[in-house]
GROMACS .gro file of C-alpha atoms in nm:
model
  426
    1MET     CA    1  -9.593   1.017  -2.181
    2ASN     CA    2  -9.305   1.155  -1.989
    3ASP     CA    3  -9.158   0.903  -1.748
    4TRP     CA    4  -8.891   1.143  -1.627
    5PRO     CA    5  -8.936   1.300  -1.287
    6GLU     CA    6  -9.052   1.657  -1.285
    7GLY     CA    7  -8.764   1.884  -1.355
    8TRP     CA    8  -8.581   1.599  -1.531
    9SER     CA    9  -8.752   1.628  -1.867
   10GLY     CA   10  -8.570   1.576  -2.186
   11ASP     CA   11  -8.532   1.949  -2.216
   12ASN     CA   12  -8.326   1.953  -1.898
   13ARG     CA   13  -8.098   1.672  -1.986
   14GLY     CA   14  -7.846   1.901  -2.132
   15SER     CA   15  -7.760   1.965  -2.489
   16GLY     CA   16  -7.624   1.669  -2.672
   17TYR     CA   17  -7.593   1.402  -2.398
   18GLY     CA   18  -7.736   1.058  -2.449
   19ARG     CA   19  -7.753   0.821  -2.738
   20GLY     CA   20  -8.060   0.985  -2.897
   21SER     CA   21  -7.905   1.324  -2.924
   22ALA     CA   22  -7.812   1.472  -3.249
   23ASN     CA   23  -7.488   1.575  -3.092
   24ALA     CA   24  -7.408   1.235  -2.961
   25ARG     CA   25  -7.094   1.214  -2.752
   26PRO     CA   26  -6.896   0.921  -2.626
   27GLU     CA   27  -7.027   0.739  -2.327
   28SER     CA   28  -6.728   0.841  -2.127
   29ALA     CA   29  -6.827   1.204  -2.163
   30ARG     CA   30  -7.168   1.164  -2.003
   31VAL     CA   31  -7.256   1.368  -1.699
   32MET     CA   32  -7.308   1.175  -1.383
   33ARG     CA   33  -7.672   1.208  -1.282
   34GLN     CA   34  -7.764   1.376  -0.957
   35VAL     CA   35  -7.884   1.109  -0.720
   36ARG     CA   36  -8.129   1.205  -0.452
   37ARG     CA   37  -8.053   1.073  -0.112
   38GLY     CA   38  -8.332   0.918   0.087
   39ALA     CA   39  -8.575   0.629   0.052
   40THR     CA   40  -8.636   0.487  -0.292
   41PRO     CA   41  -8.998   0.531  -0.400
   42PRO     CA   42  -9.194   0.212  -0.451
   43PRO     CA   43  -9.252   0.097  -0.807
   44GLY     CA   44  -9.583   0.140  -0.976
   45PRO     CA   45  -9.809   0.422  -1.084
   46GLY     CA   46  -9.851   0.721  -0.872
   47PRO     CA   47  -9.760   1.082  -0.855
   48SER     CA   48  -9.406   1.169  -0.940
   49ALA     CA   49  -9.185   1.256  -0.646
   50PRO     CA   50  -9.049   1.603  -0.636
   51PRO     CA   51  -8.699   1.622  -0.774
   52TYR     CA   52  -8.556   1.754  -0.451
   53GLY     CA   53  -8.633   1.695  -0.091
   54ALA     CA   54  -8.786   1.964   0.118
   55GLY     CA   55  -8.543   2.234   0.201
   56VAL     CA   56  -8.277   2.105  -0.034
   57PRO     CA   57  -8.173   2.365  -0.289
   58GLN     CA   58  -8.151   2.268  -0.648
   59GLN     CA   59  -7.799   2.161  -0.744
   60PRO     CA   60  -7.632   2.330  -1.035
   61SER     CA   61  -7.638   2.144  -1.358
   62TYR     CA   62  -7.314   1.999  -1.486
   63THR     CA   63  -7.400   2.130  -1.827
   64ASP     CA   64  -7.486   2.491  -1.760
   65GLY     CA   65  -7.133   2.620  -1.716
   66GLN     CA   66  -7.204   2.675  -1.344
   67GLY     CA   67  -7.103   2.342  -1.202
   68HIS     CA   68  -6.777   2.234  -1.355
   69GLY     CA   69  -6.933   2.096  -1.669
   70GLY     CA   70  -7.008   2.216  -2.013
   71ASP     CA   71  -6.893   2.150  -2.358
   72GLY     CA   72  -6.537   2.027  -2.378
   73TYR     CA   73  -6.489   1.966  -2.004
   74ASP     CA   74  -6.466   1.636  -1.831
   75SER     CA   75  -6.417   1.626  -1.458
   76GLY     CA   76  -6.264   1.286  -1.472
   77TYR     CA   77  -6.510   1.126  -1.233
   78ASN     CA   78  -6.663   0.919  -1.511
   79THR     CA   79  -6.341   0.784  -1.647
   80GLY     CA   80  -6.167   0.690  -1.324
   81GLN     CA   81  -5.889   0.936  -1.389
   82VAL     CA   82  -5.929   1.129  -1.063
   83TYR     CA   83  -5.668   1.045  -0.798
   84GLY     CA   84  -5.515   0.785  -1.024
   85GLY     CA   85  -5.833   0.572  -1.032
   86SER     CA   86  -5.856   0.274  -1.258
   87GLY     CA   87  -6.198   0.329  -1.407
   88GLY     CA   88  -6.166   0.260  -1.777
   89GLY     CA   89  -5.783   0.236  -1.790
   90GLN     CA   90  -5.517   0.501  -1.808
   91GLY     CA   91  -5.655   0.821  -1.951
   92PRO     CA   92  -5.492   1.066  -2.184
   93GLY     CA   93  -5.218   1.282  -2.035
   94ARG     CA   94  -5.116   1.013  -1.784
   95GLN     CA   95  -4.888   0.775  -1.963
   96VAL     CA   96  -4.691   0.559  -1.723
   97ARG     CA   97  -4.387   0.386  -1.870
   98ASP     CA   98  -4.230   0.086  -1.702
   99ARG     CA   99  -3.863   0.141  -1.611
  100PRO     CA  100  -3.632  -0.121  -1.758
  101ALA     CA  101  -3.469  -0.355  -1.509
  102PRO     CA  102  -3.107  -0.253  -1.429
  103ASP     CA  103  -2.843  -0.440  -1.627
  104TRP     CA  104  -2.627  -0.564  -1.337
  105ARG     CA  105  -2.389  -0.754  -1.561
  106ARG     CA  106  -2.305  -0.437  -1.747
  107ARG     CA  107  -2.265  -0.240  -1.424
  108ILE     CA  108  -2.036  -0.503  -1.270
  109LYS     CA  109  -1.834  -0.522  -1.592
  110TRP     CA  110  -1.766  -0.146  -1.606
  111THR     CA  111  -1.699  -0.127  -1.233
  112ALA     CA  112  -1.439  -0.403  -1.265
  113ILE     CA  113  -1.280  -0.231  -1.566
  114THR     CA  114  -1.262   0.098  -1.375
  115VAL     CA  115  -1.105  -0.063  -1.067
  116VAL     CA  116  -0.847  -0.253  -1.272
  117THR     CA  117  -0.759   0.061  -1.469
  118VAL     CA  118  -0.707   0.262  -1.149
  119LEU     CA  119  -0.490  -0.013  -0.999
  120VAL     CA  120  -0.276  -0.043  -1.313
  121VAL     CA  121  -0.226   0.334  -1.341
  122THR     CA  122  -0.143   0.361  -0.969
  123THR     CA  123   0.100   0.069  -0.983
  124VAL     CA  124   0.281   0.196  -1.292
  125GLY     CA  125   0.297   0.548  -1.151
  126THR     CA  126   0.431   0.422  -0.818
  127TYR     CA  127   0.695   0.213  -0.994
  128PHE     CA  128   0.835   0.502  -1.196
  129TRP     CA  129   0.817   0.735  -0.894
  130ALA     CA  130   1.009   0.489  -0.675
  131ASP     CA  131   1.258   0.402  -0.948
  132SER     CA  132   1.340   0.769  -0.997
  133LYS     CA  133   1.424   0.808  -0.627
  134LEU     CA  134   1.689   0.535  -0.615
  135ASN     CA  135   2.038   0.679  -0.565
  136ARG     CA  136   2.244   0.466  -0.803
  137GLU     CA  137   2.586   0.601  -0.712
  138VAL     CA  138   2.805   0.291  -0.686
  139ASP     CA  139   2.970   0.166  -1.005
  140LEU     CA  140   3.074  -0.196  -0.961
  141SER     CA  141   3.224  -0.197  -1.312
  142LYS     CA  142   3.521  -0.016  -1.156
  143VAL     CA  143   3.597  -0.321  -0.942
  144ILE     CA  144   3.878  -0.525  -1.099
  145GLU     CA  145   3.976  -0.894  -1.093
  146ARG     CA  146   3.632  -1.012  -0.984
  147PRO     CA  147   3.547  -1.376  -0.901
  148GLY     CA  148   3.318  -1.572  -1.131
  149ALA     CA  149   2.942  -1.551  -1.075
  150GLY     CA  150   2.773  -1.833  -0.886
  151GLU     CA  151   2.416  -1.947  -0.835
  152GLY     CA  152   2.172  -1.721  -0.656
  153THR     CA  153   2.222  -1.352  -0.575
  154ASN     CA  154   2.458  -1.191  -0.325
  155TYR     CA  155   2.391  -0.847  -0.174
  156LEU     CA  156   2.642  -0.647   0.029
  157ILE     CA  157   2.442  -0.446   0.285
  158VAL     CA  158   2.633  -0.163   0.451
  159GLY     CA  159   2.535   0.065   0.736
  160SER     CA  160   2.752   0.375   0.728
  161ASP     CA  161   2.805   0.638   0.995
  162SER     CA  162   2.742   0.914   0.741
  163ARG     CA  163   2.605   1.230   0.902
  164GLU     CA  164   2.539   1.398   0.570
  165GLY     CA  165   2.233   1.625   0.582
  166MET     CA  166   2.193   1.598   0.960
  167THR     CA  167   2.142   1.908   1.172
  168ALA     CA  168   2.330   1.974   1.494
  169ASP     CA  169   2.018   1.880   1.693
  170GLN     CA  170   1.981   1.552   1.505
  171LYS     CA  171   2.344   1.461   1.569
  172LYS     CA  172   2.287   1.533   1.937
  173ASP     CA  173   1.960   1.339   1.958
  174LEU     CA  174   2.098   1.038   1.770
  175HIS     CA  175   2.433   1.042   1.959
  176THR     CA  176   2.629   1.027   1.633
  177GLY     CA  177   2.900   1.281   1.710
  178SER     CA  178   3.032   1.516   1.444
  179ALA     CA  179   3.309   1.317   1.277
  180GLU     CA  180   3.373   1.409   0.914
  181GLY     CA  181   3.363   1.162   0.628
  182LYS     CA  182   3.204   0.816   0.626
  183ARG     CA  183   3.294   0.483   0.780
  184THR     CA  184   3.115   0.151   0.781
  185ASP     CA  185   2.935   0.072   1.103
  186SER     CA  186   2.805  -0.266   0.985
  187MET     CA  187   2.854  -0.497   0.685
  188MET     CA  188   2.650  -0.803   0.588
  189ILE     CA  189   2.630  -1.041   0.295
  190LEU     CA  190   2.278  -1.158   0.211
  191HIS     CA  191   2.257  -1.461  -0.017
  192THR     CA  192   1.923  -1.547  -0.181
  193GLY     CA  193   1.854  -1.862  -0.378
  194ASP     CA  194   1.652  -2.181  -0.408
  195ASN     CA  195   1.770  -2.317  -0.073
  196GLY     CA  196   1.663  -2.028   0.145
  197SER     CA  197   1.836  -1.707   0.243
  198THR     CA  198   2.156  -1.667   0.442
  199LEU     CA  199   2.257  -1.348   0.623
  200ILE     CA  200   2.625  -1.327   0.718
  201SER     CA  201   2.769  -1.043   0.926
  202LEU     CA  202   3.123  -0.928   0.860
  203PRO     CA  203   3.271  -0.776   1.179
  204ARG     CA  204   3.420  -0.438   1.098
  205ASP     CA  205   3.735  -0.534   1.291
  206SER     CA  206   3.795  -0.835   1.062
  207ASP     CA  207   4.159  -0.871   0.954
  208VAL     CA  208   4.177  -0.846   0.572
  209GLU     CA  209   4.432  -0.787   0.298
  210ILE     CA  210   4.391  -0.474   0.084
  211PRO     CA  211   4.441  -0.594  -0.277
  212SER     CA  212   4.533  -0.399  -0.588
  213PHE     CA  213   4.252  -0.170  -0.699
  214VAL     CA  214   4.157   0.117  -0.927
  215GLY     CA  215   4.068   0.443  -0.754
  216SER     CA  216   3.695   0.517  -0.781
  217GLU     CA  217   3.760   0.886  -0.844
  218SER     CA  218   4.111   0.905  -0.983
  219GLY     CA  219   4.095   0.596  -1.208
  220LYS     CA  220   4.453   0.528  -1.104
  221LYS     CA  221   4.557   0.168  -1.034
  222TYR     CA  222   4.711   0.099  -0.694
  223PRO     CA  223   4.910  -0.225  -0.674
  224GLY     CA  224   4.861  -0.461  -0.383
  225THR     CA  225   5.137  -0.465  -0.122
  226GLY     CA  226   5.007  -0.740   0.105
  227ARG     CA  227   4.899  -0.480   0.359
  228HIS     CA  228   4.656  -0.603   0.627
  229THR     CA  229   4.410  -0.382   0.810
  230LYS     CA  230   4.057  -0.377   0.950
  231LEU     CA  231   3.779  -0.432   0.700
  232ASN     CA  232   3.611  -0.098   0.762
  233ALA     CA  233   3.936   0.079   0.671
  234ALA     CA  234   3.887  -0.027   0.308
  235TYR     CA  235   3.566   0.174   0.290
  236ALA     CA  236   3.727   0.475   0.459
  237GLU     CA  237   4.015   0.462   0.211
  238ASP     CA  238   3.829   0.458  -0.121
  239GLY     CA  239   3.460   0.401  -0.061
  240PRO     CA  240   3.219   0.126  -0.167
  241GLU     CA  241   3.415   0.008  -0.473
  242LEU     CA  242   3.728  -0.072  -0.268
  243LEU     CA  243   3.516  -0.235   0.003
  244VAL     CA  244   3.358  -0.468  -0.256
  245ARG     CA  245   3.698  -0.539  -0.410
  246THR     CA  246   3.847  -0.623  -0.067
  247ILE     CA  247   3.563  -0.860   0.036
  248GLU     CA  248   3.566  -1.039  -0.300
  249HIS     CA  249   3.945  -1.076  -0.283
  250ASN     CA  250   3.943  -1.217   0.071
  251THR     CA  251   3.644  -1.451   0.027
  252GLY     CA  252   3.635  -1.547  -0.341
  253LEU     CA  253   3.260  -1.469  -0.348
  254ARG     CA  254   3.122  -1.238  -0.617
  255LEU     CA  255   2.891  -0.964  -0.489
  256ASP     CA  256   2.606  -0.884  -0.729
  257HIS     CA  257   2.457  -0.576  -0.562
  258TYR     CA  258   2.547  -0.307  -0.313
  259VAL     CA  259   2.306  -0.135  -0.069
  260GLU     CA  260   2.407   0.133   0.183
  261ILE     CA  261   2.213   0.337   0.438
  262GLY     CA  262   2.328   0.613   0.673
  263PHE     CA  263   2.232   0.700   1.029
  264ALA     CA  264   1.956   0.951   0.952
  265GLY     CA  265   1.798   0.735   0.682
  266PHE     CA  266   1.789   0.433   0.909
  267ALA     CA  267   1.608   0.627   1.183
  268ASN     CA  268   1.364   0.780   0.934
  269ILE     CA  269   1.261   0.440   0.796
  270VAL     CA  270   1.191   0.307   1.144
  271ASP     CA  271   0.978   0.610   1.230
  272ALA     CA  272   0.791   0.594   0.897
  273VAL     CA  273   0.690   0.233   0.955
  274GLY     CA  274   0.564   0.318   1.304
  275GLY     CA  275   0.845   0.159   1.506
  276VAL     CA  276   0.976  -0.196   1.524
  277GLU     CA  277   0.904  -0.444   1.801
  278MET     CA  278   1.211  -0.612   1.946
  279ASP     CA  279   1.265  -0.866   2.221
  280ILE     CA  280   1.579  -0.732   2.389
  281PRO     CA  281   1.758  -1.022   2.565
  282GLN     CA  282   1.924  -0.818   2.840
  283ASP     CA  283   1.939  -0.476   3.004
  284ILE     CA  284   2.155  -0.242   2.794
  285LYS     CA  285   2.297   0.095   2.892
  286ASP     CA  286   2.559   0.261   2.672
  287LYS     CA  287   2.635   0.633   2.694
  288LYS     CA  288   2.824   0.639   2.363
  289SER     CA  289   2.536   0.507   2.155
  290GLY     CA  290   2.263   0.646   2.380
  291ALA     CA  291   2.117   0.299   2.444
  292ASP     CA  292   1.914   0.261   2.764
  293PHE     CA  293   1.692  -0.049   2.747
  294GLN     CA  294   1.546  -0.300   2.985
  295LYS     CA  295   1.511  -0.665   2.902
  296GLY     CA  296   1.190  -0.769   2.726
  297LYS     CA  297   0.963  -0.689   2.432
  298GLN     CA  298   0.927  -0.326   2.334
  299THR     CA  299   0.869  -0.111   2.026
  300LEU     CA  300   1.170   0.099   1.928
  301ASN     CA  301   1.140   0.430   1.745
  302GLY     CA  302   1.406   0.558   1.506
  303GLU     CA  303   1.634   0.710   1.771
  304GLU     CA  304   1.613   0.403   1.996
  305ALA     CA  305   1.665   0.164   1.705
  306LEU     CA  306   1.983   0.341   1.596
  307ALA     CA  307   2.117   0.328   1.952
  308PHE     CA  308   2.036  -0.043   1.970
  309VAL     CA  309   2.219  -0.145   1.649
  310ARG     CA  310   2.524   0.070   1.731
  311THR     CA  311   2.578  -0.053   2.085
  312ARG     CA  312   2.886  -0.268   2.142
  313TYR     CA  313   3.065  -0.144   2.455
  314ALA     CA  314   2.784  -0.265   2.681
  315LEU     CA  315   2.791  -0.616   2.528
  316ALA     CA  316   3.015  -0.899   2.643
  317GLY     CA  317   3.100  -1.005   2.289
  318SER     CA  318   3.156  -0.645   2.174
  319ASP     CA  319   3.144  -0.628   1.792
  320LEU     CA  320   3.036  -0.992   1.749
  321ASP     CA  321   2.734  -0.942   1.975
  322ARG     CA  322   2.656  -0.614   1.803
  323THR     CA  323   2.643  -0.783   1.461
  324LYS     CA  324   2.391  -1.033   1.599
  325ASN     CA  325   2.170  -0.749   1.723
  326GLN     CA  326   2.200  -0.578   1.385
  327GLN     CA  327   2.086  -0.894   1.208
  328LYS     CA  328   1.789  -0.933   1.440
  329PHE     CA  329   1.681  -0.575   1.398
  330LEU     CA  330   1.718  -0.553   1.020
  331SER     CA  331   1.523  -0.878   0.977
  332ALA     CA  332   1.249  -0.746   1.208
  333LEU     CA  333   1.242  -0.415   1.017
  334ALA     CA  334   1.209  -0.593   0.682
  335SER     CA  335   0.931  -0.806   0.826
  336GLN     CA  336   0.748  -0.497   0.952
  337VAL     CA  337   0.779  -0.321   0.616
  338ALA     CA  338   0.638  -0.626   0.434
  339THR     CA  339   0.326  -0.662   0.652
  340PRO     CA  340  -0.021  -0.601   0.496
  341SER     CA  341  -0.077  -0.314   0.742
  342THR     CA  342   0.210  -0.131   0.570
  343VAL     CA  343   0.187  -0.253   0.211
  344LEU     CA  344  -0.192  -0.203   0.182
  345ASN     CA  345  -0.202   0.129   0.365
  346PRO     CA  346  -0.096   0.411   0.130
  347PHE     CA  347  -0.067   0.653   0.424
  348LYS     CA  348   0.206   0.429   0.567
  349LEU     CA  349   0.348   0.270   0.252
  350TYR     CA  350   0.443   0.588   0.065
  351PRO     CA  351   0.613   0.761   0.362
  352THR     CA  352   0.807   0.439   0.431
  353MET     CA  353   0.911   0.403   0.068
  354GLY     CA  354   1.001   0.770   0.048
  355ALA     CA  355   1.214   0.757   0.363
  356GLY     CA  356   1.391   0.442   0.249
  357LEU     CA  357   1.453   0.536  -0.112
  358ASP     CA  358   1.576   0.884  -0.023
  359SER     CA  359   1.839   0.744   0.211
  360LEU     CA  360   1.955   0.432   0.024
  361ILE     CA  361   2.264   0.429  -0.195
  362VAL     CA  362   2.277   0.138  -0.440
  363ASP     CA  363   2.480   0.016  -0.738
  364LYS     CA  364   2.397   0.126  -1.089
  365ASP     CA  365   2.246  -0.211  -1.185
  366MET     CA  366   2.009  -0.229  -0.888
  367GLY     CA  367   1.642  -0.233  -0.981
  368LEU     CA  368   1.328  -0.210  -0.769
  369PHE     CA  369   1.261  -0.581  -0.809
  370ASP     CA  370   1.613  -0.658  -0.685
  371LEU     CA  371   1.553  -0.434  -0.385
  372ALA     CA  372   1.215  -0.596  -0.314
  373SER     CA  373   1.373  -0.940  -0.341
  374MET     CA  374   1.634  -0.836  -0.084
  375PHE     CA  375   1.368  -0.722   0.164
  376TRP     CA  376   1.163  -1.038   0.123
  377ALA     CA  377   1.476  -1.248   0.176
  378MET     CA  378   1.555  -1.061   0.497
  379LYS     CA  379   1.197  -1.114   0.612
  380SER     CA  380   1.232  -1.488   0.554
  381VAL     CA  381   1.543  -1.489   0.774
  382SER     CA  382   1.349  -1.330   1.060
  383GLY     CA  383   1.066  -1.580   1.004
  384GLY     CA  384   1.296  -1.875   1.060
  385GLU     CA  385   1.307  -1.977   0.693
  386GLY     CA  386   1.669  -1.871   0.652
  387THR     CA  387   2.002  -1.867   0.832
  388SER     CA  388   2.179  -1.583   1.011
  389MET     CA  389   2.538  -1.607   1.129
  390ASN     CA  390   2.868  -1.428   1.176
  391MET     CA  391   3.165  -1.493   0.956
  392PRO     CA  392   3.353  -1.786   1.118
  393ILE     CA  393   3.635  -1.656   1.340
  394SER     CA  394   3.940  -1.853   1.449
  395GLY     CA  395   4.104  -1.595   1.677
  396SER     CA  396   4.270  -1.257   1.659
  397VAL     CA  397   4.584  -1.112   1.508
  398GLY     CA  398   4.723  -0.769   1.592
  399GLY     CA  399   4.395  -0.683   1.767
  400ASN     CA  400   4.191  -0.773   1.459
  401LEU     CA  401   3.953  -1.071   1.422
  402LYS     CA  402   4.103  -1.354   1.214
  403TRP     CA  403   3.867  -1.549   0.991
  404ASP     CA  404   3.864  -1.929   0.999
  405ASP     CA  405   4.005  -1.994   0.651
  406ALA     CA  406   3.880  -2.354   0.622
  407LYS     CA  407   3.525  -2.269   0.728
  408VAL     CA  408   3.515  -1.957   0.512
  409LYS     CA  409   3.624  -2.159   0.209
  410LYS     CA  410   3.349  -2.418   0.265
  411LEU     CA  411   3.089  -2.147   0.332
  412VAL     CA  412   3.173  -1.967   0.008
  413GLU     CA  413   3.158  -2.292  -0.187
  414GLU     CA  414   2.810  -2.365  -0.055
  415LEU     CA  415   2.692  -2.013  -0.137
  416LYS     CA  416   2.834  -2.028  -0.490
  417ASN     CA  417   2.652  -2.352  -0.558
  418ASP     CA  418   2.336  -2.226  -0.384
  419GLU     CA  419   2.346  -2.518  -0.144
  420LYS     CA  420   2.207  -2.534   0.206
  421VAL     CA  421   2.461  -2.374   0.440
  422THR     CA  422   2.608  -2.620   0.690
  423VAL     CA  423   2.887  -2.400   0.825
  424SER     CA  424   2.827  -2.232   1.158
  425GLY     CA  425   2.963  -1.893   1.257
  426ASN     CA  426   3.045  -1.723   1.584
   0.00000   0.00000   0.00000
């Protein structure tokens, strides 16, 4: 008895499908049966329903090579492999591998190593670049009969009126004139130690004795004659070495380092750092220096800054008042250079360093760390952590300013012993 609907006899079930076939195939390879839509016939005996509804054409067999089937072909509908289905698991040809979780510890480790390496290379490169730009031209070993070394470190900071390398337009803009040679426009002693920093201005009109010395160029020894003159004349006569020799002879204080900057270099540093804010205490107008300021806070560019530190004829105290303005400005400049906005900004730091190092003249033993220590000490003075003063003056002699010998002696003693300075200046 054939229980299959007409047209669905065993002969039409395809070749080799089903468990009873001689060519048995896996269950997964079976062909999905065609299901007739419509009402389900009631159970029980009766005539077999026609395989297809009226008007419905016979569908192609999946095994006759006409309808996507046949030997060796599997549409994937039976295995759940169509559209990524999950019927029966992941089929052949679609192997999905789980990606390993990222190793964040390893990533962080190598990122940190890379950053540190870049910082070290940059720092070392910057150090050697900056060190190579220092102009170590002053040989303090040529200075004779030097005082003994004391505690702390003493820097002689000199602002010269050198016009070397300046164009005619720059001389005109900066109101420097066209005088030949070099003279000292300002001189300061900066002492650094465990008891704070002290910045002492030496008026250029100070009355001093020119001692015996050895010529920096000739090597010839010139005996002392007891001759007195203005302090800046020592520099004009034989340069930095004689200036150091004269200050050490008249004070008894050993100077460890020498730093000098000219007009153009000073203006370039100020411009490179973006200007320096100053609180000018009074209206100033001076045709000789080019100063034209109103009282109050303002940011000075390089040209204005140079005019400000050179002005003396418009000030009541002349050179003494000028030295006070120079101290204020240099401390403010050092403070501006040492700010995070400059130090951490390479677009500002490197131009500032380049402008400064190109224009500084230092002694042969000066290192970058010594120079950095000097700037930080000057910053501390402007921050109120140090002392700024003029050399104590007792009067004048022959038109020159006479130092107060007793006060100078006590001041030098305190500096040598790195003690807190108790002496006051003018």
